[in-house]
PDB file of C-alpha atoms in Angstrom:
ATOM      1  CA  UNK E1046      36.060  61.246  38.937  1.00  0.00           C
ATOM      2  CA  UNK E1047      39.361  60.261  39.875  1.00  0.00           C
ATOM      3  CA  UNK E1048      42.351  60.822  37.577  1.00  0.00           C
ATOM      4  CA  UNK E1049      45.004  58.027  38.159  1.00  0.00           C
ATOM      5  CA  UNK E1050      48.689  58.806  38.138  1.00  0.00           C
ATOM      6  CA  UNK E1051      49.130  56.937  35.042  1.00  0.00           C
ATOM      7  CA  UNK E1052      46.356  58.660  33.309  1.00  0.00           C
ATOM      8  CA  UNK E1053      43.465  56.581  33.537  1.00  0.00           C
ATOM      9  CA  UNK E1054      40.399  58.485  34.642  1.00  0.00           C
ATOM     10  CA  UNK E1055      38.145  56.405  36.604  1.00  0.00           C
ATOM     11  CA  UNK E1056      34.864  56.953  38.392  1.00  0.00           C
ATOM     12  CA  UNK E1057      33.776  55.319  41.837  1.00  0.00           C
ATOM     13  CA  UNK E1058      30.628  54.669  43.208  1.00  0.00           C
ATOM     14  CA  UNK E1059      28.390  52.276  45.098  1.00  0.00           C
ATOM     15  CA  UNK E1060      25.678  50.222  43.411  1.00  0.00           C
ATOM     16  CA  UNK E1061      22.438  49.538  45.180  1.00  0.00           C
ATOM     17  CA  UNK E1062      23.461  45.723  45.697  1.00  0.00           C
ATOM     18  CA  UNK E1063      26.584  46.741  47.573  1.00  0.00           C
ATOM     19  CA  UNK E1064      29.068  46.428  44.645  1.00  0.00           C
ATOM     20  CA  UNK E1065      31.816  48.983  44.620  1.00  0.00           C
ATOM     21  CA  UNK E1066      31.932  50.024  40.942  1.00  0.00           C
ATOM     22  CA  UNK E1067      35.177  51.745  39.990  1.00  0.00           C
ATOM     23  CA  UNK E1068      35.421  52.691  36.309  1.00  0.00           C
ATOM     24  CA  UNK E1069      35.267  49.603  34.480  1.00  0.00           C
ATOM     25  CA  UNK E1070      36.286  47.601  37.424  1.00  0.00           C
ATOM     26  CA  UNK E1071      33.875  45.775  39.635  1.00  0.00           C
ATOM     27  CA  UNK E1072      35.193  45.018  43.050  1.00  0.00           C
ATOM     28  CA  UNK E1073      32.935  42.900  45.104  1.00  0.00           C
ATOM     29  CA  UNK E1074      32.949  42.445  49.057  1.00  0.00           C
ATOM     30  CA  UNK E1075      31.305  39.569  51.004  1.00  0.00           C
ATOM     31  CA  UNK E1076      31.672  38.458  54.691  1.00  0.00           C
ATOM     32  CA  UNK E1077      35.511  37.801  55.455  1.00  0.00           C
ATOM     33  CA  UNK E1078      36.195  34.204  55.092  1.00  0.00           C
ATOM     34  CA  UNK E1079      39.489  32.761  56.291  1.00  0.00           C
ATOM     35  CA  UNK E1080      42.529  33.520  53.962  1.00  0.00           C
ATOM     36  CA  UNK E1081      43.919  30.420  52.181  1.00  0.00           C
ATOM     37  CA  UNK E1082      47.034  32.429  51.528  1.00  0.00           C
ATOM     38  CA  UNK E1083      47.571  33.573  55.270  1.00  0.00           C
ATOM     39  CA  UNK E1084      46.935  29.821  56.180  1.00  0.00           C
ATOM     40  CA  UNK E1085      49.457  28.645  53.633  1.00  0.00           C
ATOM     41  CA  UNK E1086      52.162  31.396  54.944  1.00  0.00           C
ATOM     42  CA  UNK E1087      51.575  30.190  58.419  1.00  0.00           C
ATOM     43  CA  UNK E1088      52.039  26.465  57.228  1.00  0.00           C
ATOM     44  CA  UNK E1089      55.189  27.245  55.686  1.00  0.00           C
ATOM     45  CA  UNK E1090      56.773  29.194  58.767  1.00  0.00           C
ATOM     46  CA  UNK E1091      55.627  26.253  61.013  1.00  0.00           C
ATOM     47  CA  UNK E1092      57.091  23.507  58.718  1.00  0.00           C
ATOM     48  CA  UNK E1093      60.370  25.652  58.388  1.00  0.00           C
ATOM     49  CA  UNK E1094      60.662  26.019  62.188  1.00  0.00           C
ATOM     50  CA  UNK E1095      59.965  22.155  62.659  1.00  0.00           C
ATOM     51  CA  UNK E1096      62.769  21.431  60.109  1.00  0.00           C
ATOM     52  CA  UNK E1097      65.350  24.073  61.046  1.00  0.00           C
ATOM     53  CA  UNK E1098      64.785  24.800  64.874  1.00  0.00           C
ATOM     54  CA  UNK E1099      68.099  26.646  65.098  1.00  0.00           C
ATOM     55  CA  UNK E1100      68.052  28.617  62.210  1.00  0.00           C
ATOM     56  CA  UNK E1101      67.813  32.292  62.925  1.00  0.00           C
ATOM     57  CA  UNK E1102      66.673  33.696  59.450  1.00  0.00           C
ATOM     58  CA  UNK E1103      63.213  33.114  57.946  1.00  0.00           C
ATOM     59  CA  UNK E1104      62.662  30.979  54.982  1.00  0.00           C
ATOM     60  CA  UNK E1105      62.167  32.416  51.385  1.00  0.00           C
ATOM     61  CA  UNK E1106      58.670  33.472  50.571  1.00  0.00           C
ATOM     62  CA  UNK E1107      57.113  33.464  46.964  1.00  0.00           C
ATOM     63  CA  UNK E1108      56.502  37.079  46.196  1.00  0.00           C
ATOM     64  CA  UNK E1109      53.027  36.443  44.762  1.00  0.00           C
ATOM     65  CA  UNK E1110      52.254  34.751  48.183  1.00  0.00           C
ATOM     66  CA  UNK E1111      53.213  38.027  49.986  1.00  0.00           C
ATOM     67  CA  UNK E1112      51.049  40.207  47.602  1.00  0.00           C
ATOM     68  CA  UNK E1113      47.978  37.776  48.047  1.00  0.00           C
ATOM     69  CA  UNK E1114      48.521  37.769  52.076  1.00  0.00           C
ATOM     70  CA  UNK E1115      48.768  41.577  51.911  1.00  0.00           C
ATOM     71  CA  UNK E1116      45.686  41.772  49.744  1.00  0.00           C
ATOM     72  CA  UNK E1117      43.817  39.483  52.259  1.00  0.00           C
ATOM     73  CA  UNK E1118      44.832  41.767  55.391  1.00  0.00           C
ATOM     74  CA  UNK E1119      44.197  45.095  53.935  1.00  0.00           C
ATOM     75  CA  UNK E1120      41.435  44.618  51.281  1.00  0.00           C
ATOM     76  CA  UNK E1121      39.797  41.392  52.656  1.00  0.00           C
ATOM     77  CA  UNK E1122      40.005  37.689  52.015  1.00  0.00           C
ATOM     78  CA  UNK E1123      37.131  37.947  49.680  1.00  0.00           C
ATOM     79  CA  UNK E1124      38.282  40.935  47.498  1.00  0.00           C
ATOM     80  CA  UNK E1125      38.796  40.138  43.790  1.00  0.00           C
ATOM     81  CA  UNK E1126      38.376  41.905  40.494  1.00  0.00           C
ATOM     82  CA  UNK E1127      36.002  40.510  37.880  1.00  0.00           C
ATOM     83  CA  UNK E1128      38.188  41.790  34.995  1.00  0.00           C
ATOM     84  CA  UNK E1129      40.053  39.345  32.847  1.00  0.00           C
ATOM     85  CA  UNK E1130      43.615  40.787  33.567  1.00  0.00           C
ATOM     86  CA  UNK E1131      47.066  39.114  34.080  1.00  0.00           C
ATOM     87  CA  UNK E1132      48.381  38.593  37.585  1.00  0.00           C
ATOM     88  CA  UNK E1133      50.725  41.585  37.315  1.00  0.00           C
ATOM     89  CA  UNK E1134      47.836  43.774  36.284  1.00  0.00           C
ATOM     90  CA  UNK E1135      45.843  42.629  39.318  1.00  0.00           C
ATOM     91  CA  UNK E1136      48.877  43.209  41.569  1.00  0.00           C
ATOM     92  CA  UNK E1137      49.097  46.968  40.556  1.00  0.00           C
ATOM     93  CA  UNK E1138      45.434  47.328  41.574  1.00  0.00           C
ATOM     94  CA  UNK E1139      46.139  45.665  44.745  1.00  0.00           C
ATOM     95  CA  UNK E1140      48.954  48.022  45.501  1.00  0.00           C
ATOM     96  CA  UNK E1141      47.004  50.918  44.374  1.00  0.00           C
ATOM     97  CA  UNK E1142      44.157  50.227  46.493  1.00  0.00           C
ATOM     98  CA  UNK E1143      46.259  49.572  49.501  1.00  0.00           C
ATOM     99  CA  UNK E1144      48.409  52.855  48.986  1.00  0.00           C
ATOM    100  CA  UNK E1145      45.381  54.869  48.690  1.00  0.00           C
ATOM    101  CA  UNK E1146      43.733  53.492  51.917  1.00  0.00           C
ATOM    102  CA  UNK E1147      46.687  53.582  54.117  1.00  0.00           C
ATOM    103  CA  UNK E1148      49.405  56.030  52.605  1.00  0.00           C
ATOM    104  CA  UNK E1149      48.828  59.813  53.123  1.00  0.00           C
ATOM    105  CA  UNK E1150      52.154  60.344  51.209  1.00  0.00           C
ATOM    106  CA  UNK E1151      50.911  58.284  48.335  1.00  0.00           C
ATOM    107  CA  UNK E1152      47.608  60.241  48.183  1.00  0.00           C
ATOM    108  CA  UNK E1153      49.652  63.435  48.260  1.00  0.00           C
ATOM    109  CA  UNK E1154      51.833  62.316  45.348  1.00  0.00           C
ATOM    110  CA  UNK E1155      48.846  61.183  43.150  1.00  0.00           C
ATOM    111  CA  UNK E1156      47.245  64.779  43.892  1.00  0.00           C
ATOM    112  CA  UNK E1157      50.545  66.344  42.648  1.00  0.00           C
ATOM    113  CA  UNK E1158      50.529  63.974  39.528  1.00  0.00           C
ATOM    114  CA  UNK E1159      46.794  64.963  38.842  1.00  0.00           C
ATOM    115  CA  UNK E1160      47.608  68.751  38.998  1.00  0.00           C
ATOM    116  CA  UNK E1161      50.557  68.202  36.663  1.00  0.00           C
ATOM    117  CA  UNK E1162      48.387  66.170  34.369  1.00  0.00           C
ATOM    118  CA  UNK E1163      45.720  68.968  34.432  1.00  0.00           C
ATOM    119  CA  UNK E1164      48.266  71.658  33.912  1.00  0.00           C
ATOM    120  CA  UNK E1165      49.805  70.029  31.057  1.00  0.00           C
ATOM    121  CA  UNK E1166      46.413  69.317  29.220  1.00  0.00           C
ATOM    122  CA  UNK E1167      45.215  72.799  29.701  1.00  0.00           C
ATOM    123  CA  UNK E1168      48.340  74.314  27.962  1.00  0.00           C
TER     124      UNK E1168
END
């Protein structure tokens, strides 16, 4: 059982079919297909370079495209959630998963918050 820093308790386990079950969330993994978002980002950069060969700065990028590309790189292009949530909620889950996988500092902070939460509930 994991206690999230924002107070949600989620259980994590692997089902026999290979589906990662995390609390009420079902996260599925398949073979890594090509990322459409990364392809879109490369096309944007290429098009910008063609139109502005002397420009030193890169073009602006849509923040959602950034999140989608990071998700594709760190969680896999096939990652998705089956829960009916809005984009901002899914972005929170993506960021949480990426930070848990790649940031020791984040995991340490979460542990500290879990201790705080347990101590405040025990009083």
